[in-house]
Amino acid sequence: MGEYLNWGEEGILYNTLPERFTPETASNYIKELSQTVNPRKDIRQLIDASKLNYLPNDEAKTILVEGVKKLRPPCKNEKNAIYGMTAFTRIATRMIITLAQRNDIKIFEAKKEALEWLIS
């Protein structure tokens, strides 16, 4: 069990984002992601962004975007659901999703709604 990532019984990767992505936390997050998932295997990931209160600075954003692009190329049947964001963090998240060229990530208001979509 990692600081950010944990596998659930139903094969869903539970991912808890930190309050703030600094260059250090962004690097640690990408490192844990690289050690937790197989980049060639589809996953279903539930991302809890309820603690995330600050936009990443440019350096942290670059680490996240490049790290995700390199480690997790889009897979055919992959599903990623993010919930718990404020309007402020939703804007930054959409920007990172766009820059990382990911269309397998959906944003939800509530955990229940996100989980139902992942399981469907």
CSV table of N, CA and C in Angstrom, one decimal:
chain,number,residue,atom,x,y,z
A,1,MET,N,0.8,-1.2,0.0
A,1,MET,CA,0.0,0.0,0.0
A,1,MET,C,0.9,1.2,0.0
A,2,GLY,N,0.6,2.1,-0.9
A,2,GLY,CA,1.4,3.3,-1.1
A,2,GLY,C,0.8,4.5,-0.4
A,3,GLU,N,1.6,5.6,-0.6
A,3,GLU,CA,1.1,6.9,0.0
A,3,GLU,C,-0.1,7.4,-0.8
A,4,TYR,N,-0.1,7.2,-2.1
A,4,TYR,CA,-1.2,7.7,-2.9
A,4,TYR,C,-2.1,6.6,-3.5
A,5,LEU,N,-1.6,5.4,-3.8
A,5,LEU,CA,-2.2,4.4,-4.6
A,5,LEU,C,-2.4,3.1,-3.8
A,6,ASN,N,-3.6,2.5,-3.9
A,6,ASN,CA,-4.0,1.2,-3.3
A,6,ASN,C,-4.9,0.5,-4.2
A,7,TRP,N,-4.7,-0.8,-4.3
A,7,TRP,CA,-5.6,-1.7,-5.1
A,7,TRP,C,-6.8,-2.1,-4.2
A,8,GLY,N,-8.0,-2.0,-4.8
A,8,GLY,CA,-9.2,-2.4,-4.1
A,8,GLY,C,-9.6,-3.9,-4.5
A,9,GLU,N,-10.4,-4.5,-3.7
A,9,GLU,CA,-10.8,-5.8,-4.0
A,9,GLU,C,-11.4,-6.0,-5.4
A,10,GLU,N,-12.1,-5.1,-5.9
A,10,GLU,CA,-12.8,-5.2,-7.2
A,10,GLU,C,-11.9,-4.9,-8.4
A,11,GLY,N,-10.5,-4.8,-8.1
A,11,GLY,CA,-9.6,-4.6,-9.2
A,11,GLY,C,-9.5,-3.1,-9.6
A,12,ILE,N,-10.0,-2.3,-8.7
A,12,ILE,CA,-10.0,-0.8,-9.0
A,12,ILE,C,-8.8,-0.2,-8.2
A,13,LEU,N,-8.0,0.6,-8.9
A,13,LEU,CA,-6.9,1.3,-8.3
A,13,LEU,C,-7.5,2.6,-7.6
A,14,TYR,N,-7.4,2.6,-6.3
A,14,TYR,CA,-7.8,3.8,-5.5
A,14,TYR,C,-6.6,4.8,-5.4
A,15,ASN,N,-6.8,6.0,-5.9
A,15,ASN,CA,-5.8,7.0,-6.0
A,15,ASN,C,-6.2,8.2,-5.2
A,16,THR,N,-5.4,8.6,-4.2
A,16,THR,CA,-5.7,9.8,-3.4
A,16,THR,C,-4.7,10.9,-3.7
A,17,LEU,N,-5.1,12.0,-4.3
A,17,LEU,CA,-4.2,13.1,-4.7
A,17,LEU,C,-3.9,13.9,-3.4
A,18,PRO,N,-2.7,14.4,-3.4
A,18,PRO,CA,-2.3,15.2,-2.2
A,18,PRO,C,-2.9,16.6,-2.2
A,19,GLU,N,-2.8,17.3,-1.1
A,19,GLU,CA,-3.4,18.6,-1.1
A,19,GLU,C,-2.7,19.6,-2.1
A,20,ARG,N,-1.4,19.4,-2.3
A,20,ARG,CA,-0.7,20.3,-3.2
A,20,ARG,C,0.4,19.5,-4.0
A,21,PHE,N,0.5,19.7,-5.3
A,21,PHE,CA,1.5,19.1,-6.1
A,21,PHE,C,2.7,20.1,-6.2
A,22,THR,N,3.7,19.8,-5.5
A,22,THR,CA,5.0,20.6,-5.7
A,22,THR,C,5.8,19.7,-6.6
A,23,PRO,N,7.0,20.2,-7.1
A,23,PRO,CA,7.8,19.3,-7.9
A,23,PRO,C,8.2,18.0,-7.2
A,24,GLU,N,8.4,18.1,-5.9
A,24,GLU,CA,8.8,16.9,-5.1
A,24,GLU,C,7.6,15.9,-5.0
A,25,THR,N,6.4,16.4,-4.7
A,25,THR,CA,5.3,15.5,-4.5
A,25,THR,C,4.8,15.0,-5.9
A,26,ALA,N,5.0,15.8,-7.0
A,26,ALA,CA,4.7,15.3,-8.3
A,26,ALA,C,5.6,14.2,-8.7
A,27,SER,N,6.9,14.3,-8.4
A,27,SER,CA,7.9,13.3,-8.7
A,27,SER,C,7.6,12.0,-7.9
A,28,ASN,N,7.3,12.2,-6.6
A,28,ASN,CA,7.0,11.0,-5.8
A,28,ASN,C,5.7,10.3,-6.3
A,29,TYR,N,4.7,11.1,-6.7
A,29,TYR,CA,3.5,10.5,-7.2
A,29,TYR,C,3.7,9.7,-8.5
A,30,ILE,N,4.5,10.3,-9.4
A,30,ILE,CA,4.8,9.6,-10.7
A,30,ILE,C,5.6,8.3,-10.4
A,31,LYS,N,6.6,8.4,-9.5
A,31,LYS,CA,7.4,7.2,-9.1
A,31,LYS,C,6.5,6.1,-8.5
A,32,GLU,N,5.6,6.5,-7.6
A,32,GLU,CA,4.7,5.5,-7.1
A,32,GLU,C,3.8,4.9,-8.2
A,33,LEU,N,3.3,5.7,-9.1
A,33,LEU,CA,2.5,5.2,-10.2
A,33,LEU,C,3.3,4.2,-11.0
A,34,SER,N,4.5,4.5,-11.3
A,34,SER,CA,5.3,3.7,-12.1
A,34,SER,C,5.6,2.3,-11.5
A,35,GLN,N,5.6,2.3,-10.1
A,35,GLN,CA,5.9,1.1,-9.4
A,35,GLN,C,4.6,0.3,-9.1
A,36,THR,N,3.5,0.9,-9.3
A,36,THR,CA,2.2,0.2,-9.0
A,36,THR,C,1.5,-0.4,-10.1
A,37,VAL,N,1.5,0.2,-11.3
A,37,VAL,CA,0.7,-0.3,-12.4
A,37,VAL,C,1.6,-0.7,-13.6
A,38,ASN,N,1.0,-1.6,-14.3
A,38,ASN,CA,1.7,-2.1,-15.6
A,38,ASN,C,1.3,-1.2,-16.7
A,39,PRO,N,2.2,-0.5,-17.3
A,39,PRO,CA,1.8,0.5,-18.4
A,39,PRO,C,1.1,-0.1,-19.6
A,40,ARG,N,1.2,-1.4,-19.8
A,40,ARG,CA,0.6,-2.0,-20.9
A,40,ARG,C,-0.8,-2.7,-20.6
A,41,LYS,N,-1.2,-2.6,-19.4
A,41,LYS,CA,-2.4,-3.3,-19.0
A,41,LYS,C,-3.5,-2.2,-18.6
A,42,ASP,N,-4.7,-2.5,-19.1
A,42,ASP,CA,-5.8,-1.6,-18.8
A,42,ASP,C,-6.1,-1.6,-17.3
A,43,ILE,N,-6.4,-0.5,-16.8
A,43,ILE,CA,-6.8,-0.4,-15.4
A,43,ILE,C,-8.1,0.4,-15.3
A,44,ARG,N,-8.7,0.3,-14.1
A,44,ARG,CA,-9.9,1.2,-13.7
A,44,ARG,C,-9.4,1.9,-12.5
A,45,GLN,N,-9.4,3.2,-12.5
A,45,GLN,CA,-8.8,4.0,-11.5
A,45,GLN,C,-9.8,5.0,-10.9
A,46,LEU,N,-10.0,5.0,-9.6
A,46,LEU,CA,-10.9,6.0,-8.9
A,46,LEU,C,-10.0,7.0,-8.2
A,47,ILE,N,-10.0,8.2,-8.7
A,47,ILE,CA,-9.1,9.3,-8.2
A,47,ILE,C,-9.9,10.2,-7.3
A,48,ASP,N,-9.4,10.3,-6.0
A,48,ASP,CA,-10.0,11.2,-5.0
A,48,ASP,C,-9.2,12.5,-5.0
A,49,ALA,N,-9.9,13.5,-5.5
A,49,ALA,CA,-9.2,14.9,-5.5
A,49,ALA,C,-9.8,15.8,-4.5
A,50,SER,N,-10.4,15.3,-3.5
A,50,SER,CA,-11.1,16.1,-2.5
A,50,SER,C,-10.1,16.9,-1.6
A,51,LYS,N,-8.8,16.4,-1.5
A,51,LYS,CA,-7.8,17.1,-0.7
A,51,LYS,C,-7.1,18.1,-1.5
A,52,LEU,N,-7.1,18.0,-2.8
A,52,LEU,CA,-6.4,18.9,-3.7
A,52,LEU,C,-6.9,20.3,-3.7
A,53,ASN,N,-6.1,21.2,-3.1
A,53,ASN,CA,-6.6,22.6,-3.0
A,53,ASN,C,-5.8,23.7,-3.7
A,54,TYR,N,-4.7,23.3,-4.3
A,54,TYR,CA,-3.8,24.2,-5.0
A,54,TYR,C,-3.5,23.8,-6.4
A,55,LEU,N,-3.4,24.7,-7.3
A,55,LEU,CA,-2.9,24.4,-8.6
A,55,LEU,C,-1.4,24.1,-8.6
A,56,PRO,N,-1.0,23.1,-9.4
A,56,PRO,CA,0.5,22.8,-9.4
A,56,PRO,C,1.2,24.0,-10.1
A,57,ASN,N,2.4,24.2,-9.7
A,57,ASN,CA,3.2,25.3,-10.4
A,57,ASN,C,3.6,24.7,-11.7
A,58,ASP,N,4.3,25.5,-12.5
A,58,ASP,CA,4.7,25.1,-13.9
A,58,ASP,C,5.6,23.8,-13.9
A,59,GLU,N,6.5,23.8,-12.9
A,59,GLU,CA,7.4,22.7,-12.9
A,59,GLU,C,6.7,21.4,-12.5
A,60,ALA,N,5.9,21.5,-11.5
A,60,ALA,CA,5.1,20.3,-11.0
A,60,ALA,C,4.1,19.8,-12.1
A,61,LYS,N,3.5,20.8,-12.8
A,61,LYS,CA,2.6,20.4,-13.9
A,61,LYS,C,3.3,19.7,-15.0
A,62,THR,N,4.5,20.2,-15.4
A,62,THR,CA,5.3,19.5,-16.4
A,62,THR,C,5.7,18.1,-16.0
A,63,ILE,N,6.1,17.9,-14.7
A,63,ILE,CA,6.4,16.6,-14.2
A,63,ILE,C,5.2,15.6,-14.3
A,64,LEU,N,4.0,16.1,-13.9
A,64,LEU,CA,2.8,15.3,-14.0
A,64,LEU,C,2.4,15.0,-15.4
A,65,VAL,N,2.4,16.0,-16.3
A,65,VAL,CA,1.9,15.7,-17.7
A,65,VAL,C,2.9,14.8,-18.4
A,66,GLU,N,4.2,15.1,-18.3
A,66,GLU,CA,5.2,14.2,-19.0
A,66,GLU,C,5.2,12.8,-18.4
A,67,GLY,N,5.1,12.8,-17.0
A,67,GLY,CA,5.1,11.5,-16.4
A,67,GLY,C,4.0,10.6,-16.7
A,68,VAL,N,2.8,11.2,-16.8
A,68,VAL,CA,1.6,10.4,-17.2
A,68,VAL,C,1.7,10.0,-18.6
A,69,LYS,N,2.1,10.9,-19.5
A,69,LYS,CA,2.2,10.6,-20.9
A,69,LYS,C,3.2,9.4,-21.1
A,70,LYS,N,4.3,9.4,-20.4
A,70,LYS,CA,5.3,8.4,-20.6
A,70,LYS,C,4.9,7.1,-20.0
A,71,LEU,N,4.4,7.1,-18.7
A,71,LEU,CA,4.1,5.9,-18.0
A,71,LEU,C,2.8,5.2,-18.4
A,72,ARG,N,1.8,6.0,-18.7
A,72,ARG,CA,0.5,5.5,-18.9
A,72,ARG,C,-0.1,5.9,-20.3
A,73,PRO,N,0.4,5.3,-21.3
A,73,PRO,CA,-0.2,5.6,-22.6
A,73,PRO,C,-1.6,5.1,-22.6
A,74,PRO,N,-2.5,5.8,-23.3
A,74,PRO,CA,-3.9,5.4,-23.2
A,74,PRO,C,-4.1,4.0,-23.7
A,75,CYS,N,-4.8,3.2,-23.0
A,75,CYS,CA,-5.1,1.8,-23.3
A,75,CYS,C,-6.5,1.7,-23.8
A,76,LYS,N,-6.8,0.7,-24.6
A,76,LYS,CA,-8.1,0.6,-25.2
A,76,LYS,C,-9.3,0.6,-24.3
A,77,ASN,N,-9.2,-0.1,-23.2
A,77,ASN,CA,-10.4,-0.2,-22.3
A,77,ASN,C,-10.2,0.4,-20.9
A,78,GLU,N,-9.2,1.3,-20.8
A,78,GLU,CA,-8.9,1.9,-19.6
A,78,GLU,C,-10.0,2.9,-19.2
A,79,LYS,N,-10.3,3.0,-17.9
A,79,LYS,CA,-11.2,4.0,-17.4
A,79,LYS,C,-10.6,4.7,-16.1
A,80,ASN,N,-10.7,6.0,-16.1
A,80,ASN,CA,-10.2,6.7,-14.9
A,80,ASN,C,-11.3,7.7,-14.6
A,81,ALA,N,-11.7,7.7,-13.3
A,81,ALA,CA,-12.8,8.6,-12.8
A,81,ALA,C,-12.2,9.5,-11.7
A,82,ILE,N,-12.4,10.8,-11.8
A,82,ILE,CA,-11.9,11.7,-10.8
A,82,ILE,C,-13.1,12.3,-10.1
A,83,TYR,N,-13.1,12.4,-8.8
A,83,TYR,CA,-14.2,13.1,-8.1
A,83,TYR,C,-13.7,13.9,-6.9
A,84,GLY,N,-14.5,14.8,-6.4
A,84,GLY,CA,-14.2,15.6,-5.2
A,84,GLY,C,-13.5,16.9,-5.5
A,85,MET,N,-13.5,17.4,-6.7
A,85,MET,CA,-12.8,18.6,-7.0
A,85,MET,C,-13.6,19.9,-6.8
A,86,THR,N,-12.9,20.9,-6.4
A,86,THR,CA,-13.6,22.3,-6.4
A,86,THR,C,-13.6,22.8,-7.9
A,87,ALA,N,-14.3,23.8,-8.2
A,87,ALA,CA,-14.3,24.4,-9.5
A,87,ALA,C,-12.9,24.8,-9.9
A,88,PHE,N,-12.2,25.3,-8.9
A,88,PHE,CA,-10.8,25.8,-9.1
A,88,PHE,C,-9.9,24.7,-9.6
A,89,THR,N,-9.9,23.6,-8.9
A,89,THR,CA,-9.0,22.4,-9.2
A,89,THR,C,-9.5,21.7,-10.5
A,90,ARG,N,-10.8,21.8,-10.7
A,90,ARG,CA,-11.4,21.1,-11.9
A,90,ARG,C,-10.8,21.8,-13.2
A,91,ILE,N,-10.6,23.1,-13.2
A,91,ILE,CA,-10.0,23.8,-14.3
A,91,ILE,C,-8.6,23.3,-14.6
A,92,ALA,N,-7.8,23.2,-13.5
A,92,ALA,CA,-6.4,22.7,-13.7
A,92,ALA,C,-6.4,21.2,-14.1
A,93,THR,N,-7.2,20.4,-13.6
A,93,THR,CA,-7.3,19.0,-13.9
A,93,THR,C,-7.6,18.8,-15.4
A,94,ARG,N,-8.6,19.6,-15.9
A,94,ARG,CA,-9.0,19.5,-17.3
A,94,ARG,C,-7.8,19.9,-18.2
A,95,MET,N,-7.0,20.9,-17.8
A,95,MET,CA,-5.9,21.3,-18.5
A,95,MET,C,-4.8,20.2,-18.6
A,96,ILE,N,-4.6,19.6,-17.5
A,96,ILE,CA,-3.6,18.5,-17.4
A,96,ILE,C,-4.1,17.3,-18.3
A,97,ILE,N,-5.3,17.0,-18.2
A,97,ILE,CA,-5.9,15.9,-19.0
A,97,ILE,C,-5.7,16.2,-20.5
A,98,THR,N,-6.0,17.4,-20.9
A,98,THR,CA,-5.8,17.8,-22.3
A,98,THR,C,-4.4,17.8,-22.7
A,99,LEU,N,-3.5,18.3,-21.9
A,99,LEU,CA,-2.0,18.3,-22.2
A,99,LEU,C,-1.5,16.9,-22.3
A,100,ALA,N,-2.0,16.0,-21.5
A,100,ALA,CA,-1.5,14.7,-21.5
A,100,ALA,C,-2.2,13.8,-22.6
A,101,GLN,N,-3.1,14.5,-23.3
A,101,GLN,CA,-3.8,13.8,-24.4
A,101,GLN,C,-4.5,12.6,-24.0
A,102,ARG,N,-5.3,12.7,-22.9
A,102,ARG,CA,-6.0,11.5,-22.4
A,102,ARG,C,-7.5,11.7,-22.6
A,103,ASN,N,-8.2,10.8,-23.2
A,103,ASN,CA,-9.6,10.9,-23.4
A,103,ASN,C,-10.3,9.7,-22.6
A,104,ASP,N,-9.6,9.1,-21.7
A,104,ASP,CA,-10.1,8.0,-20.9
A,104,ASP,C,-10.4,8.4,-19.5
A,105,ILE,N,-10.4,9.7,-19.2
A,105,ILE,CA,-10.6,10.2,-17.9
A,105,ILE,C,-11.9,11.1,-17.9
A,106,LYS,N,-12.7,10.8,-16.9
A,106,LYS,CA,-14.0,11.5,-16.7
A,106,LYS,C,-14.0,12.1,-15.3
A,107,ILE,N,-14.6,13.3,-15.2
A,107,ILE,CA,-14.7,14.0,-14.0
A,107,ILE,C,-16.1,13.9,-13.4
A,108,PHE,N,-16.2,13.6,-12.2
A,108,PHE,CA,-17.5,13.4,-11.5
A,108,PHE,C,-17.6,14.3,-10.3
A,109,GLU,N,-18.8,14.6,-9.8
A,109,GLU,CA,-19.0,15.4,-8.6
A,109,GLU,C,-18.8,14.5,-7.4
A,110,ALA,N,-19.4,13.3,-7.4
A,110,ALA,CA,-19.4,12.4,-6.3
A,110,ALA,C,-18.8,11.1,-6.5
A,111,LYS,N,-18.2,10.5,-5.4
A,111,LYS,CA,-17.6,9.2,-5.4
A,111,LYS,C,-18.5,8.1,-6.0
A,112,LYS,N,-19.7,8.1,-5.5
A,112,LYS,CA,-20.7,7.0,-5.9
A,112,LYS,C,-20.9,7.0,-7.4
A,113,GLU,N,-21.1,8.2,-8.0
A,113,GLU,CA,-21.3,8.3,-9.4
A,113,GLU,C,-20.0,7.9,-10.2
A,114,ALA,N,-18.9,8.2,-9.7
A,114,ALA,CA,-17.6,7.8,-10.4
A,114,ALA,C,-17.4,6.3,-10.3
A,115,LEU,N,-17.7,5.7,-9.1
A,115,LEU,CA,-17.5,4.3,-9.0
A,115,LEU,C,-18.5,3.5,-9.8
A,116,GLU,N,-19.7,4.0,-9.9
A,116,GLU,CA,-20.7,3.3,-10.8
A,116,GLU,C,-20.3,3.3,-12.2
A,117,TRP,N,-19.7,4.4,-12.7
A,117,TRP,CA,-19.2,4.5,-14.1
A,117,TRP,C,-18.1,3.6,-14.3
A,118,LEU,N,-17.2,3.5,-13.3
A,118,LEU,CA,-16.0,2.6,-13.5
A,118,LEU,C,-16.5,1.1,-13.6
A,119,ILE,N,-17.4,0.7,-12.8
A,119,ILE,CA,-17.9,-0.7,-12.7
A,119,ILE,C,-18.7,-1.0,-13.9
A,120,SER,N,-19.4,0.0,-14.5
A,120,SER,CA,-20.3,-0.3,-15.7
A,120,SER,C,-19.5,-0.8,-16.9
